[in-house]
PDB file of N, CA, C and O in Angstrom:
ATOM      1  N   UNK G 117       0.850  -1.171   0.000  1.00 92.00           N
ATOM      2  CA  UNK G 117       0.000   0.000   0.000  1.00 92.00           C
ATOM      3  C   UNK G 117       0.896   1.235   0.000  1.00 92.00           C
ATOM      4  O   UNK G 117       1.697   1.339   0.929  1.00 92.00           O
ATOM      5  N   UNK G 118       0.845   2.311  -1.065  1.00 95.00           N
ATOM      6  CA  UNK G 118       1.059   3.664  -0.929  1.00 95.00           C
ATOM      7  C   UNK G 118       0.341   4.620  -0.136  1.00 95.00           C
ATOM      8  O   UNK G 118      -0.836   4.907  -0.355  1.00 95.00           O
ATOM      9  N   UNK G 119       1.167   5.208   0.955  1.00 96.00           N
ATOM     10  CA  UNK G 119       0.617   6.000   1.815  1.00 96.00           C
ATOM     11  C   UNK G 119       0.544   7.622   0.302  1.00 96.00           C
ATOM     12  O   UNK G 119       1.464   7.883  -0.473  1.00 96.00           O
ATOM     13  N   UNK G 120      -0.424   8.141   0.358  1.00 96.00           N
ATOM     14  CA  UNK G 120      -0.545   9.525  -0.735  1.00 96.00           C
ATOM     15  C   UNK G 120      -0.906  10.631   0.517  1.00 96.00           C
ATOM     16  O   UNK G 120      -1.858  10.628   1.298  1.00 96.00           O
ATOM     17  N   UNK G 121       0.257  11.590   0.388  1.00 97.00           N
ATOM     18  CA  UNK G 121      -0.623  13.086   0.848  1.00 97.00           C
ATOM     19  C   UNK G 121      -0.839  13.790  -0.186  1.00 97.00           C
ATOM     20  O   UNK G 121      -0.203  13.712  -1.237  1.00 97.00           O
ATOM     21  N   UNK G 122      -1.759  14.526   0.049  1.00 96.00           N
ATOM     22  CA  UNK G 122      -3.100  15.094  -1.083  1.00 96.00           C
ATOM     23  C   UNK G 122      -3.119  16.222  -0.375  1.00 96.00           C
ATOM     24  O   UNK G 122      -3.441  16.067   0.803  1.00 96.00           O
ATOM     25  N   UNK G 123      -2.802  17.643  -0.823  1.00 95.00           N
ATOM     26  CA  UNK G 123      -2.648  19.171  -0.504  1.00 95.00           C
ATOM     27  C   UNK G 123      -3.820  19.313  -1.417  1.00 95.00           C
ATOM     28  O   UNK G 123      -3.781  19.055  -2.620  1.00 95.00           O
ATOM     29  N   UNK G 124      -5.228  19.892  -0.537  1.00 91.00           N
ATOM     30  CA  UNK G 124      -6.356  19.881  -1.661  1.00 91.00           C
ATOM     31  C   UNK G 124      -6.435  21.261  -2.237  1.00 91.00           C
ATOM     32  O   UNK G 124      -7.192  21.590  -3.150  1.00 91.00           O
ATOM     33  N   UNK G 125      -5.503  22.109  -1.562  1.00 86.00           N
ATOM     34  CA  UNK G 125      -5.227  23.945  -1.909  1.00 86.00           C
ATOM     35  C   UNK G 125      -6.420  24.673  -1.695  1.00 86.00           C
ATOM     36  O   UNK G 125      -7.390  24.451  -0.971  1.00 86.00           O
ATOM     37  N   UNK G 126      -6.110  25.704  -2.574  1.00 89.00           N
ATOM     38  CA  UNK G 126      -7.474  26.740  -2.808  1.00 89.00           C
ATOM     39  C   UNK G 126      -7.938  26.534  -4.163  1.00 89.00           C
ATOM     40  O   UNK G 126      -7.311  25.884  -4.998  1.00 89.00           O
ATOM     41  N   UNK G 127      -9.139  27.147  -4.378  1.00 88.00           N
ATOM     42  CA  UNK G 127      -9.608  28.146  -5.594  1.00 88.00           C
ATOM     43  C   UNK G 127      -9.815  27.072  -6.434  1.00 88.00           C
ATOM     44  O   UNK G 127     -11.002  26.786  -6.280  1.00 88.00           O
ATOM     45  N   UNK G 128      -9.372  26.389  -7.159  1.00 91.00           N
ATOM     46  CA  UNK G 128      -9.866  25.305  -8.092  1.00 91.00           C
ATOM     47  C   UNK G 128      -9.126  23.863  -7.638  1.00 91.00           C
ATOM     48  O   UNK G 128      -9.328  22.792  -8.211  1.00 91.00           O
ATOM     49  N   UNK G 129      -8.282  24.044  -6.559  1.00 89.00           N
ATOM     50  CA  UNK G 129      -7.134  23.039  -6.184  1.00 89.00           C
ATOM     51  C   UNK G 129      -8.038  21.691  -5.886  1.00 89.00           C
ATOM     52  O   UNK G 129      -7.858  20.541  -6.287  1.00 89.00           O
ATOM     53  N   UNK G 130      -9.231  22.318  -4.913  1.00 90.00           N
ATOM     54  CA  UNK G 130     -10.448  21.191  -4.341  1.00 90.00           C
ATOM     55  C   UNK G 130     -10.613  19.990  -5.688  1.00 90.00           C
ATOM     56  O   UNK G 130     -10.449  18.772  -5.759  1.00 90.00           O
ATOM     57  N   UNK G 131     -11.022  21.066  -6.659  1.00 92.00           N
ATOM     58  CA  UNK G 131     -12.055  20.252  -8.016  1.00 92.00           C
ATOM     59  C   UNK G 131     -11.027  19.574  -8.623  1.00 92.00           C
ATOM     60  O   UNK G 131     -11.384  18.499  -9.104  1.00 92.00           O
ATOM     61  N   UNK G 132      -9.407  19.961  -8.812  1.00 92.00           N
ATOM     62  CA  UNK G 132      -8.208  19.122  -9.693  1.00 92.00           C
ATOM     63  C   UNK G 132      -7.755  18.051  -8.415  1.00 92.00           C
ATOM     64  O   UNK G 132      -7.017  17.120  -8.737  1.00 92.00           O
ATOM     65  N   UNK G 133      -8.208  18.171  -6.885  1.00 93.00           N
ATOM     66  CA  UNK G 133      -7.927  16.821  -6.409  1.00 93.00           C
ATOM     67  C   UNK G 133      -9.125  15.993  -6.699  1.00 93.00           C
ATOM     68  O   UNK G 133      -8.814  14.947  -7.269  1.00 93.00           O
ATOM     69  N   UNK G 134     -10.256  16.119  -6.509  1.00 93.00           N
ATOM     70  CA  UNK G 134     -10.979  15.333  -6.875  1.00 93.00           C
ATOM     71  C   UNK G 134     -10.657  14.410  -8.254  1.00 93.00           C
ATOM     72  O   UNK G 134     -11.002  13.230  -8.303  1.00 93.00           O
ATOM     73  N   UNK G 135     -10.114  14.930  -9.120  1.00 93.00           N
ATOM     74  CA  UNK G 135      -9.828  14.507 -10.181  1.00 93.00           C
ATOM     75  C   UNK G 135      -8.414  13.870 -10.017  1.00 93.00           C
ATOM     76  O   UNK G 135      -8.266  13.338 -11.118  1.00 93.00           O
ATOM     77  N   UNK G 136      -7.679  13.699  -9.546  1.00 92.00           N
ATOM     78  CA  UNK G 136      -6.397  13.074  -8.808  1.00 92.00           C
ATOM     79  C   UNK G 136      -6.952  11.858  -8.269  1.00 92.00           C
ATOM     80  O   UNK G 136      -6.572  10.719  -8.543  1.00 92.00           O
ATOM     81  N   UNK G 137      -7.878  12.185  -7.482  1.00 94.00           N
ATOM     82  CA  UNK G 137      -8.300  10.913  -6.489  1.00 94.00           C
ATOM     83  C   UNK G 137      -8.921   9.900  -7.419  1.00 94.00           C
ATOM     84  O   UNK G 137      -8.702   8.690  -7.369  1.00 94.00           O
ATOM     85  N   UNK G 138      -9.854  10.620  -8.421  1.00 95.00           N
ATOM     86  CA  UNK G 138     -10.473   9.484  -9.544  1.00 95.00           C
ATOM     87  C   UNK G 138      -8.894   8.894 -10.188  1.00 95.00           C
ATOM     88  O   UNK G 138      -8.831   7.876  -9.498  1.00 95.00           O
ATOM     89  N   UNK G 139      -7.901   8.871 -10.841  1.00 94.00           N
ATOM     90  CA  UNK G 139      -7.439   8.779 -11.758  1.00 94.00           C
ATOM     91  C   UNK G 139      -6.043   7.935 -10.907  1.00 94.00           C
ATOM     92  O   UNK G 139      -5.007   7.616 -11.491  1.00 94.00           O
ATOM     93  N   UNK G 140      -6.239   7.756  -9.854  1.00 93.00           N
ATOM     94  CA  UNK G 140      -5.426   6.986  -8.421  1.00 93.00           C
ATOM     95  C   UNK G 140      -6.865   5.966  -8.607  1.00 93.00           C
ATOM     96  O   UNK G 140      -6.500   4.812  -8.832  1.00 93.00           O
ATOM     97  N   UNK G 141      -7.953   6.059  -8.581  1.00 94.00           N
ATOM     98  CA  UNK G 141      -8.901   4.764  -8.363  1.00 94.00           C
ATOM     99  C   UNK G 141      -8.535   4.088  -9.538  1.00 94.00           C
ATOM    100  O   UNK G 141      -7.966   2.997  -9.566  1.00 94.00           O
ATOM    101  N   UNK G 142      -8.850   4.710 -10.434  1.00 95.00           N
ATOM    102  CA  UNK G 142      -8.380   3.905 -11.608  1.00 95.00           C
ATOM    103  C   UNK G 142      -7.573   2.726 -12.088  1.00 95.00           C
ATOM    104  O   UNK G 142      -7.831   1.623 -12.568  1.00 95.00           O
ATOM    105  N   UNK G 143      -6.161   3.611 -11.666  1.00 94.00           N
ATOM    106  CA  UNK G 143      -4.631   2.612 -11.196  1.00 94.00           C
ATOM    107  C   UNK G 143      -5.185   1.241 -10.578  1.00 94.00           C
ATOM    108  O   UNK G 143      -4.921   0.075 -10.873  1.00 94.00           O
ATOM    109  N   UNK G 144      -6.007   1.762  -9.658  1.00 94.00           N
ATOM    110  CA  UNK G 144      -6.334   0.877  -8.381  1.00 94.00           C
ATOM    111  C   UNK G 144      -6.981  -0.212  -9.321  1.00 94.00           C
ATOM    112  O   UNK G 144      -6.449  -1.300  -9.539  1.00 94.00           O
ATOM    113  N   UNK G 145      -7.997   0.130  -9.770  1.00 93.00           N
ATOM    114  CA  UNK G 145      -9.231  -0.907 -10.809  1.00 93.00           C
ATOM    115  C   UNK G 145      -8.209  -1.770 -11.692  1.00 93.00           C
ATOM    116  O   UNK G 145      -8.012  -2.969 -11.890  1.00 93.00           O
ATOM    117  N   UNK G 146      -7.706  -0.665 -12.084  1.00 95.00           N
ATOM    118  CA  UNK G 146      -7.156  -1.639 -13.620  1.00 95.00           C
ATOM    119  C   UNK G 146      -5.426  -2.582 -13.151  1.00 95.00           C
ATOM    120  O   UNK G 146      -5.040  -3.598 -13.730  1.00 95.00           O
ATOM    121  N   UNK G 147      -4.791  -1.987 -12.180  1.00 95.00           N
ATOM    122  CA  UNK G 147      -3.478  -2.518 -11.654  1.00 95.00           C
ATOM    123  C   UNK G 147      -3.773  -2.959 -10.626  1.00 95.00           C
ATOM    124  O   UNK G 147      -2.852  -3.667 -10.218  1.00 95.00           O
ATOM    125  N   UNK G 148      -4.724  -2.922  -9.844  1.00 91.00           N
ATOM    126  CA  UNK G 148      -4.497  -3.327  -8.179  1.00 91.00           C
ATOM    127  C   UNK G 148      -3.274  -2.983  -7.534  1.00 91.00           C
ATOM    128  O   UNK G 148      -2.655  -3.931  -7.050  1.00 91.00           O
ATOM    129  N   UNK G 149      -2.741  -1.742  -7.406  1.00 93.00           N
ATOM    130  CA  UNK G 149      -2.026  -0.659  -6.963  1.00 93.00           C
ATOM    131  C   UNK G 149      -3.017  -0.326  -5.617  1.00 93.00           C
ATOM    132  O   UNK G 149      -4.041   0.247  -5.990  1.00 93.00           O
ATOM    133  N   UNK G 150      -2.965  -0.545  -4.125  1.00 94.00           N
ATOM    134  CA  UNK G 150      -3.530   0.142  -3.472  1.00 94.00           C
ATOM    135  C   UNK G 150      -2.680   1.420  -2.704  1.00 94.00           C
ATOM    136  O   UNK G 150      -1.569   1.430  -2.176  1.00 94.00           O
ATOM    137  N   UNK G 151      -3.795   2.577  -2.899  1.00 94.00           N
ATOM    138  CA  UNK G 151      -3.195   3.882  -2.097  1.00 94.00           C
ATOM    139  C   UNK G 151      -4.182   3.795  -0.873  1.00 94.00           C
ATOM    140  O   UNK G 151      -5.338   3.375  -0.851  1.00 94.00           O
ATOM    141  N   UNK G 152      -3.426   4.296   0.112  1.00 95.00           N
ATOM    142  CA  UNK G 152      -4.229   5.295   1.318  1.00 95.00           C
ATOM    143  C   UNK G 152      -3.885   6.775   0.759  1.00 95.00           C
ATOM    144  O   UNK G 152      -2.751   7.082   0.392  1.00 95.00           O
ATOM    145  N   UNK G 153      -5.103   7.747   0.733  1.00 95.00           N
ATOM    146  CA  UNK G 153      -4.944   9.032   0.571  1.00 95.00           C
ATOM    147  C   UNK G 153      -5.046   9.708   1.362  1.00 95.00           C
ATOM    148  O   UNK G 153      -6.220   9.452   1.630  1.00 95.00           O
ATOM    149  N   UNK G 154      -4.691  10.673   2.256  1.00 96.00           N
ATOM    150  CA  UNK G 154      -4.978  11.885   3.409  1.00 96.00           C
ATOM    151  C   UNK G 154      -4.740  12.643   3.003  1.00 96.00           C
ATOM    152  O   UNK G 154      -3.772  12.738   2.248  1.00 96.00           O
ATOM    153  N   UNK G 155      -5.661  13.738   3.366  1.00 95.00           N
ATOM    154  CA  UNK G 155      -6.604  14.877   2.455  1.00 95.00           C
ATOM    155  C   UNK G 155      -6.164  16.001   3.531  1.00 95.00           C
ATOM    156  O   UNK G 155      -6.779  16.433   4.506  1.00 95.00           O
ATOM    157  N   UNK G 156      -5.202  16.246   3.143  1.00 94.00           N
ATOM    158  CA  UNK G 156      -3.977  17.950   3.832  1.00 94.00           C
ATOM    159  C   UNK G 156      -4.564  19.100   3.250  1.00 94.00           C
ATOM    160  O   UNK G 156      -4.969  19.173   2.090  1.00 94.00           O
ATOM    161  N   UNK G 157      -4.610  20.580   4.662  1.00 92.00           N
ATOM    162  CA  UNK G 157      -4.463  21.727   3.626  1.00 92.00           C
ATOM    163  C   UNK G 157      -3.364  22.369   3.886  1.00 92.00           C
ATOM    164  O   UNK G 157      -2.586  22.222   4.828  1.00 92.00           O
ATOM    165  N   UNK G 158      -3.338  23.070   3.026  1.00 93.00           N
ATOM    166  CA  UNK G 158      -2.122  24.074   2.763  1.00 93.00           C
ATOM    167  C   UNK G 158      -2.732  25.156   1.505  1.00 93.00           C
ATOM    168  O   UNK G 158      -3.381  25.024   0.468  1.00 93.00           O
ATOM    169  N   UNK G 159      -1.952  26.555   2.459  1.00 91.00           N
ATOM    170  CA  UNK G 159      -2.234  27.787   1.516  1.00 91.00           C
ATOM    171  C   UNK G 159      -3.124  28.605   2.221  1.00 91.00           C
ATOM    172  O   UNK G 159      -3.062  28.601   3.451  1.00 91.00           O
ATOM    173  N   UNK G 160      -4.339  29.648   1.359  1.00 92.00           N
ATOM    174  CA  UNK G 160      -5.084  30.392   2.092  1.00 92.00           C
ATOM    175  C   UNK G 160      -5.509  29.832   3.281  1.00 92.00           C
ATOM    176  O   UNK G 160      -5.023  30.232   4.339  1.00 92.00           O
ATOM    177  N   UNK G 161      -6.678  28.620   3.250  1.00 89.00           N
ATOM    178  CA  UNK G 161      -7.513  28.292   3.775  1.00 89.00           C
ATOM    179  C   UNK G 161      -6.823  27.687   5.224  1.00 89.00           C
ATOM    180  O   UNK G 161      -7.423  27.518   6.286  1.00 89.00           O
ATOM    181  N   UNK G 162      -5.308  27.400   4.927  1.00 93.00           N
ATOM    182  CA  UNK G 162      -5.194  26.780   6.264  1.00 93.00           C
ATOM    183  C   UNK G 162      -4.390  27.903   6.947  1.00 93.00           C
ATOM    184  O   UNK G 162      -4.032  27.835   8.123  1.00 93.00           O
ATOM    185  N   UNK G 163      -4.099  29.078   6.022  1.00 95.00           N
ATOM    186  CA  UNK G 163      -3.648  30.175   7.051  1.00 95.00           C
ATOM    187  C   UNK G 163      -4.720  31.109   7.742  1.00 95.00           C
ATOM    188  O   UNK G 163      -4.500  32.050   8.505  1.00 95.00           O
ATOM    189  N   UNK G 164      -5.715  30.710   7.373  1.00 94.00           N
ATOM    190  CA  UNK G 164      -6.885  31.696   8.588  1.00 94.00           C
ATOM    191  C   UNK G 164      -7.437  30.449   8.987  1.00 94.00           C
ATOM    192  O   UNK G 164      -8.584  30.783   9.286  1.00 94.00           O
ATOM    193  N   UNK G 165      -7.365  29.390   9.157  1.00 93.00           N
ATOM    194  CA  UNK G 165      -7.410  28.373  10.065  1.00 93.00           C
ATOM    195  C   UNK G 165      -6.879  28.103  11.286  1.00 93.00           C
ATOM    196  O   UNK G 165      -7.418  28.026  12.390  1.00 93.00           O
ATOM    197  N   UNK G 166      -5.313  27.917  10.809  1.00 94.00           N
ATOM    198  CA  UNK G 166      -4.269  27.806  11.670  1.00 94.00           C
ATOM    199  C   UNK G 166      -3.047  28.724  11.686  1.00 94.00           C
ATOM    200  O   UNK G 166      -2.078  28.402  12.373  1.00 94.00           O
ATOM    201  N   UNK G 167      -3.040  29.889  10.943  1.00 96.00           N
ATOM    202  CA  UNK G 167      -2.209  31.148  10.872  1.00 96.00           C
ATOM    203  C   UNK G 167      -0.959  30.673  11.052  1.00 96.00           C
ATOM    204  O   UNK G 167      -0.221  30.872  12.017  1.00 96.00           O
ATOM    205  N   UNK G 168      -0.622  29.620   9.449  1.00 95.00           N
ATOM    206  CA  UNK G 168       0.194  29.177   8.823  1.00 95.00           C
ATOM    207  C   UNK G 168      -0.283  28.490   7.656  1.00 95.00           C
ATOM    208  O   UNK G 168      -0.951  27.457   7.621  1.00 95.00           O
ATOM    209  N   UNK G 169       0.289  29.435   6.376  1.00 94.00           N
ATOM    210  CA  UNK G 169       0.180  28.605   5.300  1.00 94.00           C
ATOM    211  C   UNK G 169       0.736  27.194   5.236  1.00 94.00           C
ATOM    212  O   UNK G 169       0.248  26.529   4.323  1.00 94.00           O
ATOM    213  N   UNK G 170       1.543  26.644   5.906  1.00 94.00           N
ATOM    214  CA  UNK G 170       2.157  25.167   5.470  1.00 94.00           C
ATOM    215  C   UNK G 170       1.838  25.007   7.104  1.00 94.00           C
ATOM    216  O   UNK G 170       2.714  25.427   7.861  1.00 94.00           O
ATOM    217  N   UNK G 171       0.475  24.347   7.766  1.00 95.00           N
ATOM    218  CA  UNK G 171       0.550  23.868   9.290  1.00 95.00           C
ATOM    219  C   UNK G 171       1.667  22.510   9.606  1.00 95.00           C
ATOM    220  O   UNK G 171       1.388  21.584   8.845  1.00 95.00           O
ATOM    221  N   UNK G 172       2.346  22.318  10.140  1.00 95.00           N
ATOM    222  CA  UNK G 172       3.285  21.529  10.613  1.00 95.00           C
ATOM    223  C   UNK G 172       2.633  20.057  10.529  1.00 95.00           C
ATOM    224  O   UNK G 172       3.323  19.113  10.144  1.00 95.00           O
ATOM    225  N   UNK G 173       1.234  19.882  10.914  1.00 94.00           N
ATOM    226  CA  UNK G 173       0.729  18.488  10.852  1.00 94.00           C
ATOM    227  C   UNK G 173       0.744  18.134   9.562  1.00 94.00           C
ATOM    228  O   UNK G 173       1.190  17.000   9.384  1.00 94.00           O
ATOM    229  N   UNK G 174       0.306  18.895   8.299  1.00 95.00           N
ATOM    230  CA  UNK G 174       0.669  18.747   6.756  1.00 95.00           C
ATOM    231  C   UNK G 174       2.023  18.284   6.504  1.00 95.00           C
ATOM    232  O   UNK G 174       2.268  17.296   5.812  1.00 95.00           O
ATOM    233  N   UNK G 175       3.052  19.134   7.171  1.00 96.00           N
ATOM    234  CA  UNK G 175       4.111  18.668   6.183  1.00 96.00           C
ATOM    235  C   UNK G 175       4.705  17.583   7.139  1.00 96.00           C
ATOM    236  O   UNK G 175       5.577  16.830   6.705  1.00 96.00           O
ATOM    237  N   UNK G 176       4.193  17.463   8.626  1.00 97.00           N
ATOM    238  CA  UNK G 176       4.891  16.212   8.824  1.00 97.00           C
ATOM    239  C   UNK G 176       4.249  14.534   8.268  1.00 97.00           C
ATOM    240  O   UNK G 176       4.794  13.430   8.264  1.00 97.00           O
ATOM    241  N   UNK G 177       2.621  15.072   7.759  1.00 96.00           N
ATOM    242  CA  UNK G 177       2.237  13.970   7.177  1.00 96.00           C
ATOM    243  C   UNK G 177       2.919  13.689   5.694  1.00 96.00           C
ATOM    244  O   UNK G 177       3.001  12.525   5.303  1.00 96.00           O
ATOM    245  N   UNK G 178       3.332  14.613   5.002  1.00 97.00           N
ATOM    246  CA  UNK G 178       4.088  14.415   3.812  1.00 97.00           C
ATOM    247  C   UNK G 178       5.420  13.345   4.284  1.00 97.00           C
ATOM    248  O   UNK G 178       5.542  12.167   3.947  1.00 97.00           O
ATOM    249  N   UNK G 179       6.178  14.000   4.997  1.00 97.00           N
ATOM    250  CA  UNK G 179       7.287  13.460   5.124  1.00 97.00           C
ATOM    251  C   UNK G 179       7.260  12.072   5.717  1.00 97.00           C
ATOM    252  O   UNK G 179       8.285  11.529   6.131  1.00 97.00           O
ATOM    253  N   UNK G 180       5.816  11.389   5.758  1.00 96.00           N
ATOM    254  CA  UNK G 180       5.585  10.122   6.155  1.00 96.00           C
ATOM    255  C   UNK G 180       5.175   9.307   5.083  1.00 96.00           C
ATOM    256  O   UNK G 180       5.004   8.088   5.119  1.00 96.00           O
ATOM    257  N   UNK G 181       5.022  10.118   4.061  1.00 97.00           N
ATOM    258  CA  UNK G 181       4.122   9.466   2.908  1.00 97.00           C
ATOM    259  C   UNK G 181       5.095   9.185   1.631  1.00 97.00           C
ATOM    260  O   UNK G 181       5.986   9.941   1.246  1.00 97.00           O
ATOM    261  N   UNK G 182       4.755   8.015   1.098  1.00 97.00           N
ATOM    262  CA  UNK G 182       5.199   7.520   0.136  1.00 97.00           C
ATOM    263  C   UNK G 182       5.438   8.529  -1.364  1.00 97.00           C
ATOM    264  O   UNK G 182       6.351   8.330  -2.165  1.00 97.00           O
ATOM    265  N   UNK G 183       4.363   9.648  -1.493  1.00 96.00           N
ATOM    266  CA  UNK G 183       4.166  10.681  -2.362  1.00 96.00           C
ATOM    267  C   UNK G 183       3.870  11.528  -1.791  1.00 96.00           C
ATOM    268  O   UNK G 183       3.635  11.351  -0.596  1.00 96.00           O
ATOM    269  N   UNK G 184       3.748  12.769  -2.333  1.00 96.00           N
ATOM    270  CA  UNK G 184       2.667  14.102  -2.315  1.00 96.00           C
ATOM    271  C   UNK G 184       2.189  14.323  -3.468  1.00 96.00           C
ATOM    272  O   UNK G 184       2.752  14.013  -4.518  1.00 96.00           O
ATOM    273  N   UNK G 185       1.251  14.806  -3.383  1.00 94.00           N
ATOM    274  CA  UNK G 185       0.133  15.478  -5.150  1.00 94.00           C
ATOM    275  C   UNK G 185      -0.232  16.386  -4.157  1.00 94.00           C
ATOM    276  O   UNK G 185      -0.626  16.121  -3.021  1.00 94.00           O
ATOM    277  N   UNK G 186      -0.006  17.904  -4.876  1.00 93.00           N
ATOM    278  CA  UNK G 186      -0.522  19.134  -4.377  1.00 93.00           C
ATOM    279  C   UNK G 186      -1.258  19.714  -5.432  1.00 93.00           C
ATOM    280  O   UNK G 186      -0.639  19.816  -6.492  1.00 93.00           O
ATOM    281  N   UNK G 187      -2.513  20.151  -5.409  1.00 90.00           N
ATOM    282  CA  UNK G 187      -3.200  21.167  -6.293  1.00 90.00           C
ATOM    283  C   UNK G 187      -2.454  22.472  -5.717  1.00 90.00           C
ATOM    284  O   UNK G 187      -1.516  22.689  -4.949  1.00 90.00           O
ATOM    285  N   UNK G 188      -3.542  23.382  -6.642  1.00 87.00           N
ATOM    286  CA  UNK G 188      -2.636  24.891  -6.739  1.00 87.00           C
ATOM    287  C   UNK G 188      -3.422  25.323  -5.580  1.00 87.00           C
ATOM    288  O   UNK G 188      -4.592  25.042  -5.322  1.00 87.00           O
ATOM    289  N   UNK G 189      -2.450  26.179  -4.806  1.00 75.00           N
ATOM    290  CA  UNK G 189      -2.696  26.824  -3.933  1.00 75.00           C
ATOM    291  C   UNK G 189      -2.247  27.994  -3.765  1.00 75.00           C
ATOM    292  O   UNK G 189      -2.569  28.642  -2.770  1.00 75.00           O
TER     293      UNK G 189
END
């Protein structure tokens, strides 16, 4: 199993992970490739959240994970 962190961003970042996550199922269907995905923010939304664009729990989940895929943020 691939651990995936997934930075879902701002502004259109949400709608191009969604489309990440389909196209990782896919892999999955047609290769039997299994991912775990965890669904990180980073950017605007997590700096008036947590008043830090990159919160520390994000990037220490990256640095646990097999990948990162970041939309735009």
């Amino acid at each position: 199993m691939y651990n995936i962190s997934l930075i879902t961003g701002d502004g259109i970042g949400p709608e191009l992970s969604e489309s990440a996550i389909a196209v990782l199922e896919t892999i999955h269907d047609k290769l039997g490739l299994k991912f775990s995905i965890k669904k990180l923010q980073a950017g605007d939304s997590a700096l008036k959240q947590t008043g830090k664009a990159l919160p520390e729990e994000t990037l220490e989940s990256v640095k646990q994970s097999h990948a990162c895929l970041k939309a735009p943020v």
